[in-house]
Amino acid sequence: MKTRKTSPAQHVSFLAHRRFLWLKVSGALCVLSIVGYVSTDFDPVRNGGTWYGYTLGVIGALLILWLSLLGARKRAITAGHWSLKGWTSAHVYLGVSLIIVATLHSGFQFGWNVHTLAYALMIFVILSGIIGVFFYVYIPRRMSDNRAEMGQMDMLKDISNLNAMLDDAAQPLSDKYVPIVRKAIDKTKLGGSIFRRLSINDARCSTREALTYFQTEMRNVEAKERSEILDMISVLERKNSLLLKIRKHTRYKALLQIWLYVHLPVTFALIAALIAHIISVFYYN
Amino acid sequence: MANKYDIAVIGSGPAGISAAAHAAELGLSHVLLEKTDHLSDTIYKYQKGKHIMATPDQLVLRSDIDFEAGKREDILARWENQTQQGELNVAFNSDVSEVSGEKGDFLIKTKSGETFNAAHVILAIGTQGNPNTMRCPGGDLPHIQYTLDDPYAYFDEDIIVIGGGDAGIENAMGLIANTLLANRVTLVQRADGFPRAKEANVKSLLQAMNEGRLDVLTQAETSLVEDKFITLNVSDGETRLPCDRIIARIGSAPPRKFVESCGVAFASDDRMAYPILSPTFESSVHGLFVVGALAGYPLIKHCMNQGYDVVEHINGNVDLKPADEPLLAEKFAKLPGDNDVSAILEFLRQKITIFNDLTSLQMREFMLDSQVHVFKKGDTVFKRNDYGSSLFSIAEGIVDVLIDPNDSTKTIAISEGEIFGEAGLISGRRRNATIVAASDCILVETPRNSARKLISTVPAVETRVNQIAVERLLSQIFGAGLSKTEFSAVIADAEIKTINAGETLIEEGADDTDIFIIRSGSMLVEKHIGGKDVFLSYVSAGSYVGEMALFEEGRRTATVKAAVKSQVIRLKGAYFESLLGANPDLKAKVMDELSDRRAMNAFVEGQKSGFDSVADLYGARANFLIEQGLGEATDALLIDETLCIGCDNCEVACAESHDGISRLNREAGQTFAHIHVPTSCRHCEHPHCMSDCPPDAIHRAPDGEVFIDDSCIGCGNCQRYCPYGVIQMEKTPPKKPNLLSWMLFGVGPGPGQANKAWTKKTLAKKGNDAPKVAVKCDMCKGITGGAACVRACPTGAAIRVSPEEYLSYSKDPTKAKA
Ligand SMILES: Cc1cc2nc3c(=O)[nH]c(=O)nc-3n(C[C@H](O)[C@H](O)[C@H](O)COP(=O)(O)OP(=O)(O)OC[C@H]3O[C@@H](n4cnc5c(N)ncnc54)[C@H](O)[C@@H]3O)c2cc1C
Ligand code: HEM
Ligand code: HEM
Ligand code: SF4
Ligand code: SF4
Ligand code: SF4
């Protein structure tokens, strides 16, 4: 039995998967829904209560359920000829088509009720998804350029090497400088809270503090100590620019994940609201 | 004069101990001479706590000493015990340097000047050899050591590491890993660079040097060692450095020289060759026997059995059947007729031409590794485009080669006694034809490693296999329609040439017209445009290069270089020309391919300035990928960093599909122009990892996957041999709670490779004695849908490709993504 599936010989993005197959499918779904909507005569109002409304509602609800299954598909690595890339491609395009399908289903009858809550949550999930796709398209290349062919581990290893060099460079300096260098070595933080991860410039970075300090100090020291201080500054500058690089990297990584922290929980809220919506329409009608 | 013994056993590995124990049991006077101050140095040097395996399972142990799978410490302790109880006469610290004399009267001398007299000598010194020692004055001072067991054992010392191979570099890097220990380390290397070390090692060494964490002296040689100082000869004179400790890692000498000095003849000059031995393990010197790893049997059980057997032989038991007899009998069970093992071995040896010159001991060894197949008329032996590198020999019957994939009536017969499958063996690539049994047949299938061993140790076999391989390859490419005489003229002219990686085969602008058929390896085609070498294409084994000059006024239009070490068959251009003249079909075929290549050249030339930078980038990327091992890959994982979001779902998927260990490290590995080559197996044409696997546990599956089966004993050789660092030695982690209970209730560590803490905790609960074995990518062999890393990538960043697909130049260079 041949079990190997050969992938295409070149890289193809999930957006262009199978020559934009899912873009086409989703486009067709939208066009059909609109054509159906305008060509059907409704009385008295166009909304989910008509047979056409029911049809679109069911399609919409099934789509939402299927879209929610992506999380399970991603984690259940079973055998078989599926590709997560294909799933993502379909997810993205069909997800967007929900804007049309669900809106037409509602017949634009919005109000302060659980129906519209479900709708709003759905739109929220979709918007966050679109932002996610934007990040997926925009960030990877920049993240790769920023890393400049280094890996995350390489960068962290370089930091510890630079720390060792700071240690060396501090040896010839007079004792009063030692605490500042030690602080730059021991107290420089990377990562942390989500806000820290998203900001590139850590205002309280002890390496930067040390750098500014020594740059000012240059003006005050005697000529014979100057060359040692210069050495120290050059190492601090290297560490500082590497820190910037790492912080950018961390920020990119955080951006690639942060939207999912909206997308996923709101999906659960959406499903709850949707169930409430469906129960309520059957209960009250 | 010292005592005279019946038997002197040299080397106290499993083979030696077992021999001495049996001599003791039989009451023969004996001495066991061991170089070190402990038993079994090879096993002694295994990592602490290593789990030693007792493969092959079916083989019975025949020894007076016990052995079963278990911890290194337990096994060594037990052997120690039993040598004492069995009253073995062991002489430690007896490093034998000379064996002379003859049967009945051997004289054995040790380095320290002791002598021993013996009627028989059993050499059981293994294959580890001796580390090369320092030769300069002071080279015997006590602060020189040849191993580094614990890099954290030293504090605040000036340490000189000598030797720029992997061992030296790894030791030096280990010594500086912990800065708190404040050692000052200098690495001294004789050559100008580090040609013998792995790329990754050299890179981290140079980086550490640039950061001032250690010193590196190249083109430097030690001229004097004194207490606290070392003097080095460097390019601009002499330098004397402070030095508390010297760690010399200057390679080790295989024991062959010593063995030859005892008069023992080897099968050939090849590095892989073993001593020539009789069925009773007697070497070319009467009364001198060779057993164990040195005789070519690297597993402990084999070694111990041989130690026992050889003493039986010496003691006059000529009817003793080797312990592996039942294994062979089982193999031969499906053969029709009488199943006497010796008779069948003899039958195979006589029937199959390449086995004719083998001794019966060699026959046994090859048949232990090989499979015997019985095929019915019409059965398919293997299919075109399967991967396979085993060699088939026909003991009985005839097979047909289907030479035309579209027409199953076009066949060539291969007759009894001949071989087939040699093309896959040589190129490491797919089978180039389907083979069908033309009558009922008995075939012997020898796996790649044993076949290569056979070829390289028996010169006659090498000549024969090469001759057949060249003939068949030529007839496959050019042969159809040639008359016998024309064909033999072409063959007579053909010549096999080996070219090293990076060496030029064809120089652009030169006026020679030879044609080269690539037999193994691969080539890069480049063209010189506007002062730069522009990459044109990648050509793999089975294709030919050099035909263009015939049609382009006899000038080479491009340069062809070897991407990896390769072998080509050279044909004279003139022959080829007349061949084409006589054969219009062939000419049409060649012209067709030619017009493609020509169009490409014209295209590249026409675009000179326009896509300069794109072409440059493309070429640079191709070179990068070749450096990363794609030149010898059959299938590699490549990640496009412009798509990768770093979600690591590829690793999760890998771990989920393979016992919870990811065989892929996405972060590690090199990147160039947004293409990242993660640390993951390339499934090399000629896998380096297979070079020295004692139980022969590494194989290539028909779809090309290089995989390790469960006979792995965890020796770590493959890990050392793989130049791309893709093999890990790991314990199988415990089973995790299922996905649903994690998703709903958060039970267990979740999908992917479990974190270390969880694994450790769970293993501790269950009793932690799983052995460490070699773990690597098997391309999801046997899993429907194929490579999980690719299937699980949400963005399309991860793909698996073969180099010929990936490196073929898209004619629209804008498609060669910038
Ligand atoms: C890391 C590793 C793991 C392995 N794991 C396994 C396993 O799990 N299971 C398994 O079956 N096999 C395993 N093997 C293979 C196995 O260890 C060897 O093949 C086996 O030890 C060979 O036995 P031997 O008796 O032929 O020689 P060795 O065990 O190599 O013993 C040779 C002895 O001779 C001594 N000697 C050498 N030269 C002289 C001299 N001139 N004078 C005196 N004495 C000398 C040496 O000091 C040594 O003690 C492993 C190998 C390695 C490297
Ligand atoms: C099984 C699927 C569904 C069924 C059976 C269904 C049924 C209905 C019905 C009967 C109505 C009319 C209620 C009324 O007139 O009072 C309605 C309205 C509506 N539905 Fe659905 N629906 C479904 C799925 C969805 C989905 C997926 C969404 C979007 C998230 C959605 C959002 C709405 C909205 C916003 C309205 C308009 C509310 C209003 O009329 O006040 N429905 N639906
Ligand atoms: C109502 C509609 C939608 C629902 C219910 C939904 C639900 C989900 C869920 C459950 C996940 C899995 C998250 C995880 O486990 O990691 C997911 C992932 C994702 N969604 Fe949606 N989604 C919707 C619409 C969209 C839309 C419109 C887009 C984009 C245009 C989108 C883009 C994505 C992307 C890019 C991912 C991440 C895929 C990955 O990295 O594996 N989603 N979505
Ligand atoms: S493990 Fe290493 S040597 Fe073996 S096939 Fe893979 S990449 Fe090649
Ligand atoms: S697979 Fe590797 S570790 Fe296992 S026995 Fe073979 S060489 Fe040794
Ligand atoms: S699964 Fe794809 S996107 Fe995720 S880390 Fe792996 S290669 Fe990158």
PDB file of N, CA, C and O in Angstrom, chain B residues 155-184:
ATOM      1  N   PHE B 155      38.078  23.266  37.632  1.00  0.00           N
ATOM      2  CA  PHE B 155      37.758  24.615  38.055  1.00  0.00           C
ATOM      3  C   PHE B 155      38.989  25.497  37.907  1.00  0.00           C
ATOM      4  O   PHE B 155      40.075  25.141  38.332  1.00  0.00           O
ATOM      5  N   ASP B 156      38.809  26.643  37.280  1.00  0.00           N
ATOM      6  CA  ASP B 156      39.851  27.650  37.189  1.00  0.00           C
ATOM      7  C   ASP B 156      41.173  27.070  36.676  1.00  0.00           C
ATOM      8  O   ASP B 156      42.221  27.247  37.280  1.00  0.00           O
ATOM      9  N   GLU B 157      41.099  26.361  35.564  1.00  0.00           N
ATOM     10  CA  GLU B 157      42.324  25.772  35.014  1.00  0.00           C
ATOM     11  C   GLU B 157      42.594  26.324  33.618  1.00  0.00           C
ATOM     12  O   GLU B 157      41.681  26.751  32.918  1.00  0.00           O
ATOM     13  N   ASP B 158      43.870  26.285  33.218  1.00  0.00           N
ATOM     14  CA  ASP B 158      44.210  26.535  31.822  1.00  0.00           C
ATOM     15  C   ASP B 158      44.198  25.188  31.119  1.00  0.00           C
ATOM     16  O   ASP B 158      45.045  24.338  31.383  1.00  0.00           O
ATOM     17  N   ILE B 159      43.210  24.987  30.243  1.00  0.00           N
ATOM     18  CA  ILE B 159      43.068  23.682  29.617  1.00  0.00           C
ATOM     19  C   ILE B 159      43.314  23.802  28.115  1.00  0.00           C
ATOM     20  O   ILE B 159      42.763  24.688  27.450  1.00  0.00           O
ATOM     21  N   ILE B 160      44.174  22.944  27.617  1.00  0.00           N
ATOM     22  CA  ILE B 160      44.428  22.917  26.174  1.00  0.00           C
ATOM     23  C   ILE B 160      43.743  21.671  25.617  1.00  0.00           C
ATOM     24  O   ILE B 160      43.994  20.557  26.084  1.00  0.00           O
ATOM     25  N   VAL B 161      42.856  21.871  24.625  1.00  0.00           N
ATOM     26  CA  VAL B 161      42.244  20.736  23.947  1.00  0.00           C
ATOM     27  C   VAL B 161      42.940  20.594  22.602  1.00  0.00           C
ATOM     28  O   VAL B 161      43.008  21.557  21.833  1.00  0.00           O
ATOM     29  N   ILE B 162      43.466  19.426  22.332  1.00  0.00           N
ATOM     30  CA  ILE B 162      44.176  19.244  21.068  1.00  0.00           C
ATOM     31  C   ILE B 162      43.331  18.406  20.123  1.00  0.00           C
ATOM     32  O   ILE B 162      42.883  17.311  20.486  1.00  0.00           O
ATOM     33  N   GLY B 163      43.125  18.917  18.914  1.00  0.00           N
ATOM     34  CA  GLY B 163      42.355  18.182  17.919  1.00  0.00           C
ATOM     35  C   GLY B 163      41.070  18.896  17.549  1.00  0.00           C
ATOM     36  O   GLY B 163      40.268  19.206  18.413  1.00  0.00           O
ATOM     37  N   GLY B 164      40.911  19.178  16.257  1.00  0.00           N
ATOM     38  CA  GLY B 164      39.743  19.932  15.790  1.00  0.00           C
ATOM     39  C   GLY B 164      38.715  19.050  15.117  1.00  0.00           C
ATOM     40  O   GLY B 164      38.018  19.482  14.213  1.00  0.00           O
ATOM     41  N   GLY B 165      38.625  17.797  15.531  1.00  0.00           N
ATOM     42  CA  GLY B 165      37.520  16.957  15.064  1.00  0.00           C
ATOM     43  C   GLY B 165      36.318  17.192  15.971  1.00  0.00           C
ATOM     44  O   GLY B 165      36.372  18.013  16.892  1.00  0.00           O
ATOM     45  N   ASP B 166      35.256  16.436  15.730  1.00  0.00           N
ATOM     46  CA  ASP B 166      34.052  16.625  16.539  1.00  0.00           C
ATOM     47  C   ASP B 166      34.326  16.407  18.016  1.00  0.00           C
ATOM     48  O   ASP B 166      33.852  17.160  18.864  1.00  0.00           O
ATOM     49  N   ALA B 167      35.121  15.380  18.329  1.00  0.00           N
ATOM     50  CA  ALA B 167      35.371  15.065  19.731  1.00  0.00           C
ATOM     51  C   ALA B 167      36.052  16.230  20.429  1.00  0.00           C
ATOM     52  O   ALA B 167      35.640  16.654  21.515  1.00  0.00           O
ATOM     53  N   GLY B 168      37.103  16.776  19.800  1.00  0.00           N
ATOM     54  CA  GLY B 168      37.835  17.884  20.393  1.00  0.00           C
ATOM     55  C   GLY B 168      36.942  19.103  20.569  1.00  0.00           C
ATOM     56  O   GLY B 168      36.922  19.727  21.635  1.00  0.00           O
ATOM     57  N   ILE B 169      36.195  19.429  19.523  1.00  0.00           N
ATOM     58  CA  ILE B 169      35.337  20.615  19.593  1.00  0.00           C
ATOM     59  C   ILE B 169      34.270  20.432  20.668  1.00  0.00           C
ATOM     60  O   ILE B 169      34.033  21.319  21.485  1.00  0.00           O
ATOM     61  N   GLU B 170      33.651  19.250  20.685  1.00  0.00           N
ATOM     62  CA  GLU B 170      32.599  19.034  21.676  1.00  0.00           C
ATOM     63  C   GLU B 170      33.159  19.106  23.104  1.00  0.00           C
ATOM     64  O   GLU B 170      32.543  19.687  23.998  1.00  0.00           O
ATOM     65  N   ASN B 171      34.344  18.565  23.314  1.00  0.00           N
ATOM     66  CA  ASN B 171      34.974  18.659  24.632  1.00  0.00           C
ATOM     67  C   ASN B 171      35.238  20.112  25.005  1.00  0.00           C
ATOM     68  O   ASN B 171      34.925  20.549  26.117  1.00  0.00           O
ATOM     69  N   ALA B 172      35.815  20.868  24.068  1.00  0.00           N
ATOM     70  CA  ALA B 172      36.139  22.265  24.358  1.00  0.00           C
ATOM     71  C   ALA B 172      34.877  23.047  24.686  1.00  0.00           C
ATOM     72  O   ALA B 172      34.833  23.820  25.653  1.00  0.00           O
ATOM     73  N   MET B 173      33.819  22.825  23.900  1.00  0.00           N
ATOM     74  CA  MET B 173      32.578  23.557  24.145  1.00  0.00           C
ATOM     75  C   MET B 173      31.976  23.139  25.485  1.00  0.00           C
ATOM     76  O   MET B 173      31.385  23.958  26.192  1.00  0.00           O
ATOM     77  N   GLY B 174      32.117  21.865  25.821  1.00  0.00           N
ATOM     78  CA  GLY B 174      31.605  21.382  27.107  1.00  0.00           C
ATOM     79  C   GLY B 174      32.317  22.066  28.262  1.00  0.00           C
ATOM     80  O   GLY B 174      31.704  22.431  29.266  1.00  0.00           O
ATOM     81  N   LEU B 175      33.630  22.271  28.103  1.00  0.00           N
ATOM     82  CA  LEU B 175      34.417  22.857  29.188  1.00  0.00           C
ATOM     83  C   LEU B 175      34.056  24.315  29.448  1.00  0.00           C
ATOM     84  O   LEU B 175      34.198  24.796  30.570  1.00  0.00           O
ATOM     85  N   ILE B 176      33.600  25.033  28.390  1.00  0.00           N
ATOM     86  CA  ILE B 176      33.285  26.447  28.617  1.00  0.00           C
ATOM     87  C   ILE B 176      31.799  26.659  28.864  1.00  0.00           C
ATOM     88  O   ILE B 176      31.352  27.772  29.091  1.00  0.00           O
ATOM     89  N   ALA B 177      31.017  25.571  28.812  1.00  0.00           N
ATOM     90  CA  ALA B 177      29.564  25.726  28.909  1.00  0.00           C
ATOM     91  C   ALA B 177      29.162  26.395  30.221  1.00  0.00           C
ATOM     92  O   ALA B 177      28.262  27.213  30.257  1.00  0.00           O
ATOM     93  N   ASN B 178      29.846  26.059  31.270  1.00  0.00           N
ATOM     94  CA  ASN B 178      29.510  26.660  32.555  1.00  0.00           C
ATOM     95  C   ASN B 178      30.554  27.718  32.911  1.00  0.00           C
ATOM     96  O   ASN B 178      31.666  27.412  33.320  1.00  0.00           O
ATOM     97  N   THR B 179      30.180  28.987  32.755  1.00  0.00           N
ATOM     98  CA  THR B 179      31.159  30.063  32.923  1.00  0.00           C
ATOM     99  C   THR B 179      31.615  30.182  34.368  1.00  0.00           C
ATOM    100  O   THR B 179      32.681  30.706  34.636  1.00  0.00           O
ATOM    101  N   LEU B 180      30.798  29.689  35.289  1.00  0.00           N
ATOM    102  CA  LEU B 180      31.169  29.802  36.705  1.00  0.00           C
ATOM    103  C   LEU B 180      32.437  29.024  37.013  1.00  0.00           C
ATOM    104  O   LEU B 180      33.156  29.327  37.950  1.00  0.00           O
ATOM    105  N   LEU B 181      32.690  27.972  36.207  1.00  0.00           N
ATOM    106  CA  LEU B 181      33.877  27.169  36.473  1.00  0.00           C
ATOM    107  C   LEU B 181      35.154  27.894  36.065  1.00  0.00           C
ATOM    108  O   LEU B 181      36.253  27.486  36.422  1.00  0.00           O
ATOM    109  N   ALA B 182      34.973  28.957  35.254  1.00  0.00           N
ATOM    110  CA  ALA B 182      36.081  29.870  34.947  1.00  0.00           C
ATOM    111  C   ALA B 182      37.329  29.178  34.417  1.00  0.00           C
ATOM    112  O   ALA B 182      38.452  29.546  34.758  1.00  0.00           O
ATOM    113  N   ASN B 183      37.140  28.158  33.599  1.00  0.00           N
ATOM    114  CA  ASN B 183      38.310  27.554  32.963  1.00  0.00           C
ATOM    115  C   ASN B 183      38.695  28.372  31.737  1.00  0.00           C
ATOM    116  O   ASN B 183      37.844  28.927  31.058  1.00  0.00           O
ATOM    117  N   ARG B 184      39.983  28.437  31.451  1.00  0.00           N
ATOM    118  CA  ARG B 184      40.448  29.112  30.246  1.00  0.00           C
ATOM    119  C   ARG B 184      40.858  28.041  29.240  1.00  0.00           C
ATOM    120  O   ARG B 184      41.797  27.303  29.466  1.00  0.00           O
TER     121      ARG B 184
END
